mmCIF file of C-alpha atoms and ligand atoms in Angstrom:
data_model
loop_
_atom_site.group_PDB
_atom_site.id
_atom_site.type_symbol
_atom_site.label_atom_id
_atom_site.label_comp_id
_atom_site.label_asym_id
_atom_site.label_seq_id
_atom_site.Cartn_x
_atom_site.Cartn_y
_atom_site.Cartn_z
ATOM 1 C CA MET K 223 80.238 93.900 88.576
ATOM 2 C CA GLU K 224 83.978 93.490 89.655
ATOM 3 C CA ARG K 225 86.077 90.798 91.498
ATOM 4 C CA THR K 226 89.255 91.197 93.369
ATOM 5 C CA LEU K 227 91.347 89.133 95.557
ATOM 6 C CA SER K 228 91.702 89.430 99.427
ATOM 7 C CA LEU K 229 94.269 88.392 101.806
ATOM 8 C CA ILE K 230 94.169 88.643 105.324
ATOM 9 C CA LYS K 231 97.915 88.188 106.002
ATOM 10 C CA PRO K 232 99.231 85.828 108.835
ATOM 11 C CA ASP K 233 100.001 88.788 111.293
ATOM 12 C CA GLY K 234 95.851 89.582 110.830
ATOM 13 C CA VAL K 235 94.973 86.386 111.358
ATOM 14 C CA ALA K 236 97.282 85.843 114.554
ATOM 15 C CA LYS K 237 96.100 89.109 115.383
ATOM 16 C CA ASN K 238 92.428 88.008 115.124
ATOM 17 C CA LEU K 239 91.165 90.681 112.740
ATOM 18 C CA ILE K 240 89.160 88.197 110.517
ATOM 19 C CA GLY K 241 86.140 89.324 111.880
ATOM 20 C CA GLU K 242 87.241 92.977 111.885
ATOM 21 C CA VAL K 243 88.464 93.311 108.336
ATOM 22 C CA ILE K 244 85.288 91.156 107.144
ATOM 23 C CA LYS K 245 82.784 93.458 109.085
ATOM 24 C CA ARG K 246 84.445 96.485 107.007
ATOM 25 C CA PHE K 247 83.813 94.611 103.538
ATOM 26 C CA GLU K 248 80.022 93.525 104.122
ATOM 27 C CA THR K 249 79.661 97.172 106.139
ATOM 28 C CA ALA K 250 80.883 98.840 102.284
ATOM 29 C CA GLY K 251 78.514 96.665 100.956
ATOM 30 C CA ILE K 252 81.241 94.558 99.018
ATOM 31 C CA LYS K 253 79.887 90.719 98.892
ATOM 32 C CA ILE K 254 82.328 87.680 99.993
ATOM 33 C CA VAL K 255 81.719 85.154 97.065
ATOM 34 C CA ALA K 256 84.461 82.996 98.177
ATOM 35 C CA MET K 257 86.521 82.115 101.466
ATOM 36 C CA LYS K 258 89.086 79.785 102.861
ATOM 37 C CA LYS K 259 91.492 79.853 105.884
ATOM 38 C CA MET K 260 95.054 78.283 104.188
ATOM 39 C CA GLN K 261 98.733 77.619 105.640
ATOM 40 C CA LEU K 262 100.814 78.824 101.710
ATOM 41 C CA THR K 263 103.805 76.587 101.106
ATOM 42 C CA LYS K 264 106.980 78.481 99.705
ATOM 43 C CA SER K 265 106.255 77.949 96.514
ATOM 44 C CA GLN K 266 102.584 79.025 96.753
ATOM 45 C CA ALA K 267 103.854 82.270 98.360
ATOM 46 C CA GLU K 268 106.494 82.717 95.408
ATOM 47 C CA GLY K 269 104.090 82.673 92.957
ATOM 48 C CA PHE K 270 102.012 85.082 94.337
ATOM 49 C CA TYR K 271 104.251 87.519 94.682
ATOM 50 C CA ALA K 272 106.299 86.527 91.279
ATOM 51 C CA VAL K 273 106.322 90.121 90.366
ATOM 52 C CA HIS K 274 108.469 91.058 93.427
ATOM 53 C CA LYS K 275 110.773 88.420 93.362
ATOM 54 C CA GLU K 276 113.976 90.485 92.334
ATOM 55 C CA ARG K 277 113.081 93.165 94.947
ATOM 56 C CA PRO K 278 115.455 92.953 97.986
ATOM 57 C CA PHE K 279 112.390 92.632 100.409
ATOM 58 C CA PHE K 280 111.166 89.451 98.465
ATOM 59 C CA GLY K 281 112.934 86.616 101.033
ATOM 60 C CA SER K 282 111.417 88.146 103.976
ATOM 61 C CA LEU K 283 107.759 88.800 102.529
ATOM 62 C CA ILE K 284 108.091 85.094 101.628
ATOM 63 C CA ASP K 285 108.886 84.030 104.974
ATOM 64 C CA PHE K 286 106.489 85.988 106.539
ATOM 65 C CA MET K 287 103.343 85.121 104.225
ATOM 66 C CA THR K 288 104.408 81.143 105.154
ATOM 67 C CA SER K 289 104.872 81.793 108.738
ATOM 68 C CA GLY K 290 101.177 81.000 109.791
ATOM 69 C CA PRO K 291 97.814 80.808 108.153
ATOM 70 C CA ILE K 292 95.929 83.340 106.174
ATOM 71 C CA VAL K 293 92.653 83.921 105.315
ATOM 72 C CA ALA K 294 91.772 84.147 101.633
ATOM 73 C CA MET K 295 88.898 85.903 100.053
ATOM 74 C CA VAL K 296 86.999 86.622 96.522
ATOM 75 C CA LEU K 297 85.347 90.105 97.013
ATOM 76 C CA GLU K 298 82.490 91.102 94.751
ATOM 77 C CA GLY K 299 80.595 94.347 93.758
ATOM 78 C CA ASP K 300 80.863 97.731 91.667
ATOM 79 C CA ASP K 301 84.693 99.361 91.637
ATOM 80 C CA VAL K 302 85.531 96.284 94.414
ATOM 81 C CA ILE K 303 89.536 96.203 93.120
ATOM 82 C CA ALA K 304 89.505 100.482 94.467
ATOM 83 C CA LYS K 305 86.971 100.052 97.237
ATOM 84 C CA ASN K 306 89.067 97.178 98.747
ATOM 85 C CA ARG K 307 92.268 99.535 98.219
ATOM 86 C CA LYS K 308 90.928 102.399 100.072
ATOM 87 C CA LEU K 309 89.607 100.295 102.879
ATOM 88 C CA MET K 310 93.077 98.820 103.150
ATOM 89 C CA GLY K 311 94.696 102.232 102.887
ATOM 90 C CA ALA K 312 98.769 102.662 101.442
ATOM 91 C CA THR K 313 100.967 99.796 101.535
ATOM 92 C CA ASN K 314 103.576 101.674 104.339
ATOM 93 C CA PHE K 315 100.916 101.849 107.296
ATOM 94 C CA LYS K 316 102.721 105.149 108.114
ATOM 95 C CA GLU K 317 101.261 106.706 104.845
ATOM 96 C CA ALA K 318 97.993 104.947 104.996
ATOM 97 C CA GLU K 319 94.471 107.419 105.708
ATOM 98 C CA GLU K 320 93.105 107.642 109.173
ATOM 99 C CA GLY K 321 90.460 104.843 109.383
ATOM 100 C CA THR K 322 92.219 102.274 107.007
ATOM 101 C CA ILE K 323 92.733 98.835 107.886
ATOM 102 C CA ARG K 324 96.682 99.174 107.360
ATOM 103 C CA ARG K 325 96.868 102.372 109.408
ATOM 104 C CA GLU K 326 94.676 101.277 112.447
ATOM 105 C CA PHE K 327 96.304 97.791 112.344
ATOM 106 C CA ALA K 328 99.483 97.077 110.948
ATOM 107 C CA THR K 329 102.856 97.649 112.340
ATOM 108 C CA ASP K 330 105.337 97.785 109.761
ATOM 109 C CA ILE K 331 105.563 98.315 106.016
ATOM 110 C CA GLU K 332 105.833 94.522 105.323
ATOM 111 C CA LYS K 333 103.425 92.806 107.893
ATOM 112 C CA ASN K 334 100.054 94.872 107.008
ATOM 113 C CA VAL K 335 97.653 93.027 107.335
ATOM 114 C CA VAL K 336 95.749 92.668 104.246
ATOM 115 C CA HIS K 337 96.411 92.459 100.422
ATOM 116 C CA GLY K 338 94.433 93.242 97.556
ATOM 117 C CA SER K 339 94.554 93.170 93.847
ATOM 118 C CA ASP K 340 95.278 96.358 92.312
ATOM 119 C CA ALA K 341 94.213 95.978 88.723
ATOM 120 C CA PRO K 342 91.550 93.972 87.015
ATOM 121 C CA GLU K 343 94.678 91.269 84.980
ATOM 122 C CA THR K 344 96.141 90.839 88.642
ATOM 123 C CA ALA K 345 92.582 90.406 90.371
ATOM 124 C CA ALA K 346 92.229 87.696 87.704
ATOM 125 C CA PHE K 347 95.404 85.851 87.989
ATOM 126 C CA GLU K 348 95.176 86.251 91.691
ATOM 127 C CA ILE K 349 91.780 85.130 92.188
ATOM 128 C CA ASN K 350 93.508 82.001 89.744
ATOM 129 C CA HIS K 351 95.622 81.312 91.863
ATOM 130 C CA PHE K 352 93.846 80.469 94.801
ATOM 131 C CA PHE K 353 90.480 79.564 93.632
ATOM 132 C CA ASN K 354 88.398 77.513 90.864
ATOM 133 C CA ASN K 355 85.255 78.535 89.780
ATOM 134 C CA MET K 356 83.436 75.828 91.788
ATOM 135 C CA GLU K 357 84.602 77.271 95.009
ATOM 136 C CA ILE K 358 83.287 80.878 93.883
ATOM 137 C CA VAL K 359 79.443 81.351 95.053
ATOM 138 C CA GLY K 360 78.042 84.876 93.924
HETATM 139 N N1 UDP X 639 106.426 95.250 101.361
HETATM 140 C C1 UDP X 639 107.530 95.062 101.762
HETATM 141 N N2 UDP X 639 108.482 96.023 101.603
HETATM 142 C C2 UDP X 639 108.298 97.131 100.854
HETATM 143 C C3 UDP X 639 107.445 97.085 100.182
HETATM 144 C C4 UDP X 639 106.170 95.863 100.239
HETATM 145 O O1 UDP X 639 108.124 94.409 102.832
HETATM 146 O O2 UDP X 639 109.264 97.836 100.605
HETATM 147 C C5 UDP X 639 105.608 94.004 101.426
HETATM 148 C C6 UDP X 639 104.107 94.556 101.667
HETATM 149 O O3 UDP X 639 104.045 93.669 102.543
HETATM 150 C C7 UDP X 639 103.387 94.576 100.788
HETATM 151 C C8 UDP X 639 103.943 93.579 99.855
HETATM 152 O O4 UDP X 639 105.284 93.426 99.808
HETATM 153 O O5 UDP X 639 102.066 94.504 100.776
HETATM 154 C C9 UDP X 639 103.790 93.654 98.335
HETATM 155 O O6 UDP X 639 104.041 95.183 98.017
HETATM 156 P P1 UDP X 639 103.442 96.038 97.149
HETATM 157 O O7 UDP X 639 104.026 97.304 96.781
HETATM 158 O O8 UDP X 639 102.573 94.942 95.951
HETATM 159 O O9 UDP X 639 102.059 96.713 98.159
HETATM 160 P P2 UDP X 639 100.753 96.519 98.069
HETATM 161 O O10 UDP X 639 99.598 96.201 96.818
HETATM 162 O O11 UDP X 639 100.290 95.202 99.020
HETATM 163 O O12 UDP X 639 99.995 97.628 98.903
#
């Protein structure tokens, strides 16, 4: 059994896609073991995306991620990191497969609706960034 962090980014929340995204997880047999809506501070967003801090898009990404509320979730299931990435689609919605969340709802490479951890180590770091053990209910 694996866990991963999912975020519905500010554009997804603003477009009323919370239910749509959750429905896709549940339909795929993925269990939501923690969930909260929150407004990220600049330092929380910078800490979360620290690996990207030298990239040219970093400043804009932080502005975007703090522009409105997000929904953070911990997902659980067999191979859930890869399953979630498949449901999300490629970072750039233009390259994302038909039927994926990003292909259907993203409007540009930055405002791409969802985040999902990409490996077990990043999942552990990212889950810990948002949730403590008492907030995760299997
Ligand atoms: N991003 C961006 N421009 C780029 C690449 C990424 O604005 O050229 C943003 C986008 O919101 C992406 C996030 O930075 O989701 C993190 O990038 P990463 O390469 O980790 O993609 P992801 O894992 O989210 O698919």
